[in-house]
Amino acid sequence: MYRTALRNVLAHKGRLLMTALAVMLGTAFVAGTMIFSDTFGKAMEDSNSKSYSDVSVQIVDRAAGSGASAREKSEKSTATLTDATVQQLAALPGTAGARGVVSGFTGVADRSGDLIGQAWTAKGANFAPGPDGRDARYPMAEGQGPKTAKEIALDRKTADKGGYKVGDTVRVASNGPVVEARLTGIFTTDDPVVNTGGTLTLFDRGTAQQLLLEPGRYSSIVLTAKPGTTEDALLAQAQQKLPTGQQIHVETGQQLKADDQKMIASGTDGMRTMLLAFAGISLFVGIFIIANTFTMLVAQRTKELALLRAIGASRKQVTLSVLIEALAIGMGSAVAGLVAGVGIGAGMQSLIGALGSDMPSGSLVIKPLTVVVTLVVGVLVTVLSALLPALRAARIAPVAAMSSGDQPSSQKSLVVRNAIGSLGAAGGVALIAFGASTGNGDGRMPVALGAFLTLVSVFVLLPLLSRPVIALLGPVLARLAGTPGKLARRNAVRNPRRTASTAAALTIGLTLVSGLTVIGASVGGALDKAVTSAMKADYVISAANHMGLSAKVPAEIAKAPGVTASSPLTTVYWELNGTPKSITGLNADTFDKVVAVELTSGSTAGFGKGQILVDANVAKKNNVTAGSTMTVTYPDESTGQVTVGGVYEASEMLGPVMMANAEIAKHDPEPYISDILVKGADGATGSLKQALKDATGANPVIEIKSKQDVRDDFSQIITFALNMMYGLLAMSVIVAILGVVNTLAMSVFERKREIGMLRAIGLDRGGIKRMVRLESVVISVFGAGIGLLLGCFIAWAINGTLKSSMAGLTTVLPFGQLLLFLALAGLVGLVAAIWPARRASKLDILESIKTD
């Protein structure tokens, strides 16, 4: 029996090719994901570990973070790191060296005045030379380190990107005015910020402290231990000399490395999980192909298996023979998938480098776990998928050797299947509807469970659905293709289970693709409405690093040529009725010119007279309306009463509460300025934008965006996310295509006699080709159509759970894209049928008719 099973694999290798490819692609995705994540994680760990090569102990002042103003830093903690602290630590018995470090945000402009790189990876630090004038942390490849306030040094990658050489004038900025400095040196470094595509600017110590912190203050101090002194021993010595305070944090170099490795592992685990989820989808699609293939093979070998039973083979032996075939295919495909996975891992690593992300790279890491998981997954998926067909094979009676054709399913089995599918679908839809009705995150689990139950139930019901749905296409096919069209429709509904299994693979892919598309369109529309619907202004000015703007910028903007109205958008956090609230401040005199609020009650007339505006959510929660009063607690702990002037629809841009800037200034003279809204005399023009840029001193870290620019930013983010998802789902779509090809090819072999008879009674080769192609298109469109409907329904439910966190969210159906997906599914069916149709048209008439 075992030899027979292995011979069957070789005898049907052509018919099993697509099945093997499906398993190979799925396991290759798994192997490639694990290899890439392991390689990427190892490269990141190696890169980060180099930055701690001279660190025995690091002391960090958390209050000196680059995201706070000098006033905020001084209020947070009086326990700062100063020159005196550095000297005390340098004098410790176990200290070989102590270096004060200043660190903070610093953007570098290219020659056109634009920011080099991304704002969140732009860093500034101090050049800390030793007695020899060199800083071992930043060795100079050209020139020398900065010594005065008008000198800087740049890392090699940043200098190359900006086209700078030693002696050039470079414009840099932190959170203050632009600084024009001479480039005195270009250095190399293993700093992780630079290795991951960021920029690093070095100042002399005094300038770095002035720009990034405050004079005489360090953000951290790095200690190097003397030979024979352990890191723990040096840490214990340092703790005795450090000022007390929760903002002072001390760690050894080994602890820092361990923390970084833990953080990197967490990030790569998240990436690996996401990629493996899509690999799992591909394998899930492959299950339908494998099960369909073995079901058809068993049906085609009815006589052979019945004869084996007749000559003494037991049911167990027949079952094992089919499973051994699956085992052989699974093992061979998994090995091939592992080899292909190595290539995928290397390709993904090369792709990251080609995209210019400057991420660290290293040699491929292939762990034993990757090999084991890939082989086990490939074998298990194949064997488990073939289990049901194997059990069916064992039930073939010996008497079947005297007949031919498929063993028909009993009416009872179809009734049971449809009943189970209907109950499951009803339960799934009920769960989805319940989850969507909650309107918040509590409904996400019911929606997820309901979506899974509905998807599985739809697979069970696909044979029942195939007949009436495909029957609707009958008149269209007959009119477009005549007899081949009629035959194609009949072939598609002849074996509903086979049609359903083939279509199910595409149903999965289109459910996910259409669901993502609808969610993306809905969220994009809601974000656009939330951000831009309340914006009357022509331009919004903000810091590229999402930090606060200088208090001097609003006045400079207001004086720019072409500006008719402007207002800083400030933010403070005060208590309203005992609950901390974010309060947005705007200038009362320009309020109606730069923003548009959709009032549900009250008016904006009292906005400049101490009254506040609250959104509908705050009004409902506090049971207030226009004319009501609320208790406000100010930063100095004093309290007062404010009148609600009006209630407006919630807006992401305007926040939950609005108050005039003049009123805010009475209690907080230096509020956080997040944006500046600007209205121009002639709208959003190039000249106005240039005037605004000039007013900011052409600061590279200040962004000036029109309403359309804001829309485009959100659109790009959503488009990028969708394209990434589409790319990851592409593998499952390819596997689904292989399933269509495989089913059609085996169906052609199964219907050789029928095709021969059609040829004999006058259907030409072209007609045979059209028949097979149309059958493929019908099955593909059927599966895709069910997937589109299911995806849109699930997307509607998911949107329902997001309504509480995203104001104005409604389900948007991008009909153009959805119809395009349906058309592409038809094209997929057409392409998938090319080889089977060609094969069918070339069958010899006489040989086909005499086929037994």
Coordinates of N, CA, C and O in Angstrom, one line a residue, residues 335-459:
V335 N 10.2 21.7 2.2 CA 11.7 21.9 1.9 C 11.9 22.9 0.9 O 12.7 23.8 1.0
A336 N 11.1 22.8 -0.2 CA 11.2 23.9 -1.3 C 10.8 25.2 -0.7 O 11.5 26.2 -1.1
G337 N 9.8 25.3 0.1 CA 9.4 26.5 0.7 C 10.5 27.1 1.6 O 10.6 28.3 1.7
L338 N 11.2 26.3 2.3 CA 12.3 26.7 3.2 C 13.4 27.4 2.4 O 13.9 28.5 2.7
V339 N 13.7 26.7 1.3 CA 14.7 27.3 0.4 C 14.3 28.6 -0.2 O 15.0 29.6 -0.2
A340 N 13.0 28.7 -0.7 CA 12.4 29.9 -1.2 C 12.3 31.0 -0.1 O 12.5 32.2 -0.4
G341 N 12.1 30.5 1.1 CA 12.0 31.5 2.2 C 13.3 32.2 2.5 O 13.3 33.4 2.9
V342 N 14.4 31.5 2.3 CA 15.7 32.1 2.5 C 15.8 33.3 1.5 O 16.3 34.4 1.8
G343 N 15.4 33.0 0.2 CA 15.4 34.0 -0.8 C 14.5 35.2 -0.5 O 14.9 36.3 -0.7
I344 N 13.3 34.9 0.1 CA 12.4 35.9 0.4 C 13.0 36.8 1.5 O 12.9 38.0 1.5
G345 N 13.6 36.1 2.5 CA 14.2 36.9 3.6 C 15.3 37.8 3.1 O 15.4 39.0 3.5
A346 N 16.1 37.3 2.2 CA 17.2 38.1 1.7 C 16.6 39.2 0.8 O 17.1 40.4 0.8
G347 N 15.5 38.9 0.1 CA 14.9 39.9 -0.8 C 14.3 41.1 0.0 O 14.4 42.2 -0.3
M348 N 13.6 40.7 1.2 CA 13.0 41.7 2.0 C 14.1 42.6 2.6 O 13.9 43.8 2.7
Q349 N 15.2 42.0 3.0 CA 16.3 42.8 3.5 C 16.9 43.8 2.5 O 17.1 45.0 2.8
S350 N 17.0 43.3 1.3 CA 17.5 44.2 0.2 C 16.5 45.3 -0.1 O 16.9 46.4 -0.4
L351 N 15.2 44.9 -0.1 CA 14.2 45.9 -0.4 C 14.2 47.1 0.7 O 14.1 48.2 0.3
I352 N 14.4 46.7 1.9 CA 14.5 47.8 3.0 C 15.7 48.7 2.7 O 15.6 49.9 2.8
G353 N 16.8 48.1 2.3 CA 18.0 48.9 1.9 C 17.7 49.8 0.7 O 18.1 50.9 0.6
A354 N 17.0 49.2 -0.3 CA 16.8 49.9 -1.6 C 15.9 51.1 -1.4 O 15.9 52.1 -2.1
L355 N 15.0 51.0 -0.4 CA 14.1 52.1 -0.1 C 14.7 53.3 0.5 O 14.1 54.3 0.8
G356 N 16.0 53.1 0.8 CA 16.8 54.3 1.4 C 16.5 54.5 2.8 O 16.6 55.7 3.3
S357 N 16.0 53.5 3.6 CA 15.7 53.7 5.0 C 16.9 53.7 5.9 O 16.8 54.0 7.1
D358 N 18.1 53.3 5.3 CA 19.3 53.3 6.1 C 19.3 52.4 7.3 O 19.9 52.7 8.4
M359 N 18.4 51.4 7.3 CA 18.3 50.5 8.4 C 19.6 49.6 8.5 O 20.1 49.3 7.4
P360 N 20.0 49.2 9.7 CA 21.2 48.4 9.8 C 20.9 47.0 9.1 O 19.8 46.5 9.1
S361 N 22.0 46.4 8.6 CA 21.8 45.1 7.9 C 23.0 44.2 8.4 O 24.0 44.7 9.0
G362 N 22.8 42.9 8.2 CA 23.8 42.0 8.5 C 23.6 40.7 7.7 O 22.7 40.6 6.9
S363 N 24.3 39.7 8.1 CA 24.2 38.4 7.4 C 22.8 37.7 7.8 O 22.3 38.0 8.9
L364 N 22.3 36.9 6.9 CA 21.0 36.2 7.2 C 21.1 35.3 8.4 O 22.1 34.6 8.6
V365 N 20.1 35.4 9.2 CA 20.0 34.5 10.4 C 19.0 33.4 10.2 O 17.8 33.7 10.0
I366 N 19.4 32.2 10.1 CA 18.5 31.1 9.9 C 18.6 30.2 11.2 O 19.5 29.4 11.3
K367 N 17.6 30.3 12.0 CA 17.6 29.6 13.3 C 17.0 28.2 13.1 O 16.2 28.0 12.2
P368 N 17.5 27.3 13.9 CA 16.9 25.9 13.8 C 15.4 25.9 14.0 O 14.6 25.1 13.4
L369 N 14.8 26.9 14.8 CA 13.4 27.0 15.0 C 12.7 27.3 13.7 O 11.6 26.7 13.4
T370 N 13.3 28.1 12.9 CA 12.7 28.5 11.6 C 12.6 27.2 10.7 O 11.5 27.0 10.1
V371 N 13.6 26.4 10.7 CA 13.6 25.2 9.9 C 12.5 24.3 10.4 O 11.7 23.7 9.6
V372 N 12.5 24.0 11.7 CA 11.5 23.1 12.2 C 10.1 23.6 12.0 O 9.2 22.8 11.6
V373 N 9.8 24.9 12.3 CA 8.5 25.4 12.1 C 8.0 25.3 10.7 O 6.9 24.9 10.4
T374 N 8.9 25.7 9.7 CA 8.5 25.6 8.3 C 8.2 24.2 7.9 O 7.1 24.0 7.2
L375 N 9.0 23.2 8.2 CA 8.7 21.9 7.8 C 7.5 21.3 8.5 O 6.6 20.7 7.8
V376 N 7.3 21.6 9.8 CA 6.1 21.1 10.5 C 4.9 21.7 9.9 O 3.8 21.0 9.7
V377 N 4.9 23.0 9.7 CA 3.7 23.7 9.2 C 3.3 23.2 7.8 O 2.1 22.9 7.5
G378 N 4.3 23.0 6.9 CA 4.0 22.5 5.6 C 3.4 21.1 5.6 O 2.4 20.8 4.9
V379 N 4.0 20.2 6.4 CA 3.5 18.9 6.5 C 2.1 18.8 7.1 O 1.2 18.1 6.6
L380 N 1.9 19.5 8.3 CA 0.6 19.5 9.0 C -0.5 20.0 8.1 O -1.6 19.4 8.0
V381 N -0.2 21.2 7.5 CA -1.3 21.8 6.7 C -1.7 20.8 5.5 O -2.9 20.6 5.3
T382 N -0.7 20.2 4.9 CA -1.0 19.3 3.8 C -1.8 18.0 4.2 O -2.8 17.6 3.7
V383 N -1.3 17.4 5.3 CA -1.9 16.2 5.8 C -3.3 16.4 6.3 O -4.2 15.7 6.0
L384 N -3.4 17.5 7.1 CA -4.8 17.8 7.7 C -5.8 18.1 6.6 O -7.0 17.8 6.7
S385 N -5.3 18.8 5.6 CA -6.2 19.2 4.5 C -6.7 18.0 3.7 O -7.8 17.9 3.1
A386 N -5.8 16.9 3.6 CA -6.1 15.7 2.9 C -6.9 14.7 3.8 O -7.3 13.6 3.3
L387 N -7.1 15.0 5.0 CA -7.7 14.0 5.9 C -9.1 13.7 5.5 O -9.4 12.5 5.5
L388 N -9.9 14.7 5.3 CA -11.3 14.4 4.9 C -11.4 13.6 3.6 O -12.2 12.6 3.5
P389 N -10.7 14.0 2.6 CA -10.7 13.2 1.3 C -10.2 11.8 1.6 O -10.7 10.8 1.0
A390 N -9.2 11.6 2.5 CA -8.7 10.3 2.8 C -9.8 9.4 3.5 O -10.0 8.2 3.2
L391 N -10.6 10.0 4.4 CA -11.6 9.3 5.0 C -12.7 8.9 4.0 O -13.3 7.8 4.1
R392 N -13.0 9.8 3.1 CA -14.0 9.5 2.0 C -13.5 8.4 1.2 O -14.3 7.5 0.8
A393 N -12.2 8.3 0.9 CA -11.6 7.3 0.1 C -11.8 5.9 0.7 O -12.1 4.9 0.1
A394 N -11.7 5.9 2.1 CA -11.8 4.6 2.8 C -13.3 4.1 2.8 O -13.5 2.9 3.0
R395 N -14.2 5.0 2.5 CA -15.6 4.6 2.5 C -16.1 4.1 1.1 O -17.2 3.7 1.0
I396 N -15.2 4.1 0.1 CA -15.6 3.6 -1.2 C -15.7 2.0 -1.1 O -14.9 1.3 -0.6
A397 N -16.9 1.6 -1.5 CA -17.2 0.2 -1.5 C -16.5 -0.6 -2.6 O -16.3 -0.1 -3.7
P398 N -16.1 -1.9 -2.3 CA -15.5 -2.7 -3.4 C -16.3 -2.8 -4.6 O -15.8 -2.8 -5.7
V399 N -17.6 -2.7 -4.5 CA -18.5 -2.9 -5.7 C -18.4 -1.7 -6.6 O -18.7 -1.8 -7.8
A400 N -17.8 -0.6 -6.1 CA -17.6 0.6 -7.0 C -16.6 0.3 -8.1 O -16.6 1.1 -9.1
A401 N -15.9 -0.7 -8.0 CA -14.9 -1.1 -9.1 C -15.6 -1.4 -10.4 O -15.0 -1.4 -11.4
M402 N -16.9 -1.8 -10.2 CA -17.7 -2.2 -11.4 C -18.4 -1.0 -12.1 O -19.1 -1.1 -13.1
S403 N -18.3 0.2 -11.4 CA -18.9 1.4 -12.0 C -17.9 2.5 -12.1 O -16.7 2.3 -11.8
S404 N -18.3 3.6 -12.6 CA -17.3 4.7 -12.8 C -18.0 6.0 -12.4 O -19.2 6.1 -12.3
G405 N -17.3 7.1 -12.3 CA -17.8 8.4 -12.0 C -17.8 8.7 -10.5 O -17.4 7.8 -9.7
D406 N -18.1 9.9 -10.2 CA -18.1 10.3 -8.8 C -19.2 9.6 -8.0 O -20.2 9.2 -8.5
Q407 N -18.9 9.4 -6.7 CA -19.8 8.8 -5.8 C -20.7 10.0 -5.3 O -20.2 10.9 -4.7
P408 N -22.0 10.0 -5.7 CA -22.8 11.2 -5.3 C -22.9 11.4 -3.8 O -23.0 10.4 -3.1
S409 N -23.0 12.6 -3.4 CA -23.2 12.9 -2.0 C -24.7 12.6 -1.7 O -25.6 12.8 -2.5
S410 N -24.9 12.1 -0.5 CA -26.3 11.8 -0.1 C -27.0 13.0 0.1 O -26.5 14.1 0.5
Q411 N -28.4 13.0 -0.1 CA -29.2 14.1 0.2 C -29.1 14.5 1.6 O -29.2 15.7 2.0
K412 N -29.0 13.5 2.5 CA -29.0 13.8 3.9 C -27.8 14.6 4.3 O -27.9 15.6 5.1
S413 N -26.6 14.3 3.7 CA -25.4 15.1 4.0 C -25.5 16.5 3.6 O -25.0 17.4 4.2
L414 N -26.1 16.8 2.4 CA -26.3 18.1 1.9 C -27.3 18.9 2.8 O -27.1 20.1 3.1
V415 N -28.3 18.2 3.3 CA -29.3 18.9 4.2 C -28.6 19.3 5.5 O -28.8 20.4 6.0
V416 N -27.9 18.4 6.0 CA -27.2 18.6 7.3 C -26.2 19.8 7.1 O -26.1 20.7 7.9
R417 N -25.4 19.7 6.0 CA -24.4 20.8 5.7 C -25.1 22.2 5.6 O -24.7 23.1 6.2
N418 N -26.2 22.2 4.9 CA -26.9 23.5 4.7 C -27.5 24.0 6.0 O -27.5 25.2 6.3
A419 N -28.0 23.1 6.8 CA -28.6 23.5 8.1 C -27.6 24.1 9.0 O -27.8 25.1 9.6
I420 N -26.4 23.4 9.1 CA -25.3 23.9 10.0 C -24.8 25.2 9.5 O -24.6 26.2 10.3
G421 N -24.7 25.4 8.1 CA -24.2 26.6 7.6 C -25.1 27.8 7.8 O -24.7 28.9 8.2
S422 N -26.4 27.5 7.7 CA -27.5 28.5 7.9 C -27.5 29.0 9.4 O -27.5 30.2 9.7
L423 N -27.4 28.0 10.3 CA -27.4 28.4 11.7 C -26.2 29.2 12.1 O -26.2 30.2 12.8
G424 N -25.0 28.7 11.6 CA -23.8 29.4 11.8 C -23.8 30.8 11.3 O -23.3 31.8 11.9
A425 N -24.3 31.0 10.0 CA -24.3 32.3 9.4 C -25.3 33.2 10.2 O -24.9 34.4 10.4
A426 N -26.4 32.7 10.6 CA -27.3 33.5 11.4 C -26.7 34.0 12.7 O -26.8 35.2 13.1
G427 N -26.0 33.1 13.4 CA -25.4 33.4 14.6 C -24.2 34.4 14.4 O -24.1 35.4 15.2
G428 N -23.5 34.2 13.4 CA -22.4 35.2 13.1 C -22.9 36.6 12.7 O -22.3 37.6 13.2
V429 N -23.9 36.7 11.9 CA -24.5 38.0 11.6 C -25.1 38.6 12.8 O -24.9 39.9 13.0
A430 N -25.7 37.9 13.7 CA -26.2 38.4 14.9 C -25.1 39.0 15.8 O -25.2 40.1 16.4
L431 N -24.0 38.3 15.9 CA -22.9 38.8 16.7 C -22.3 40.0 16.1 O -22.0 41.0 16.8
I432 N -22.2 40.1 14.8 CA -21.6 41.2 14.1 C -22.5 42.4 14.3 O -22.1 43.5 14.6
A433 N -23.8 42.2 14.2 CA -24.8 43.3 14.3 C -24.8 43.9 15.8 O -24.8 45.1 16.0
F434 N -24.7 42.9 16.7 CA -24.6 43.4 18.1 C -23.3 44.2 18.4 O -23.4 45.2 19.1
G435 N -22.2 43.7 17.9 CA -20.9 44.4 18.1 C -21.0 45.8 17.5 O -20.5 46.8 18.1
A436 N -21.5 45.9 16.3 CA -21.6 47.2 15.6 C -22.5 48.2 16.4 O -22.3 49.4 16.4
S437 N -23.6 47.6 17.0 CA -24.5 48.5 17.7 C -24.0 49.1 19.0 O -24.5 50.2 19.4
T438 N -22.9 48.6 19.5 CA -22.3 49.2 20.7 C -21.7 50.5 20.5 O -21.7 51.4 21.4
G439 N -21.2 50.7 19.3 CA -20.6 52.0 18.9 C -19.3 52.3 19.6 O -18.7 53.4 19.5
N440 N -18.7 51.3 20.3 CA -17.4 51.6 20.9 C -16.5 50.3 20.9 O -16.9 49.3 20.3
G441 N -15.4 50.3 21.5 CA -14.4 49.2 21.5 C -15.0 47.9 22.1 O -14.4 46.8 21.9
D442 N -16.0 48.0 22.9 CA -16.6 46.8 23.6 C -17.2 45.9 22.5 O -17.3 44.7 22.8
G443 N -17.5 46.4 21.3 CA -18.1 45.5 20.3 C -17.1 44.9 19.4 O -17.5 44.1 18.5
R444 N -15.8 45.1 19.6 CA -14.8 44.6 18.7 C -14.7 43.1 18.8 O -14.5 42.4 17.8
M445 N -14.7 42.5 20.0 CA -14.6 41.1 20.1 C -15.8 40.4 19.5 O -15.7 39.4 18.8
P446 N -17.1 40.8 19.8 CA -18.2 40.2 19.2 C -18.1 40.3 17.6 O -18.5 39.3 16.9
V447 N -17.7 41.4 17.1 CA -17.5 41.5 15.7 C -16.5 40.5 15.1 O -16.7 39.9 14.1
A448 N -15.4 40.4 15.8 CA -14.3 39.5 15.4 C -14.8 38.0 15.4 O -14.6 37.3 14.4
L449 N -15.5 37.7 16.5 CA -16.0 36.3 16.5 C -17.1 36.1 15.5 O -17.2 35.0 14.8
G450 N -18.0 37.1 15.3 CA -19.0 36.9 14.4 C -18.5 36.9 13.0 O -19.0 36.1 12.1
A451 N -17.5 37.7 12.7 CA -16.9 37.6 11.3 C -16.3 36.3 11.0 O -16.5 35.7 9.9
F452 N -15.6 35.7 12.0 CA -15.0 34.4 11.8 C -16.1 33.3 11.6 O -16.0 32.5 10.6
L453 N -17.1 33.4 12.4 CA -18.2 32.4 12.3 C -19.0 32.5 11.0 O -19.3 31.5 10.3
T454 N -19.2 33.8 10.6 CA -19.9 34.0 9.3 C -19.1 33.6 8.1 O -19.6 33.0 7.2
L455 N -17.8 33.8 8.2 CA -16.9 33.4 7.1 C -16.9 31.9 6.9 O -17.1 31.4 5.8
V456 N -16.8 31.2 8.0 CA -16.8 29.7 8.0 C -18.1 29.2 7.5 O -18.2 28.3 6.7
S457 N -19.2 29.8 8.0 CA -20.5 29.4 7.6 C -20.8 29.7 6.1 O -21.5 28.9 5.4
V458 N -20.3 30.8 5.6 CA -20.5 31.1 4.2 C -19.8 30.0 3.3 O -20.3 29.6 2.3
F459 N -18.6 29.6 3.8 CA -17.9 28.5 3.1 C -18.7 27.2 3.0 O -18.8 26.5 2.0

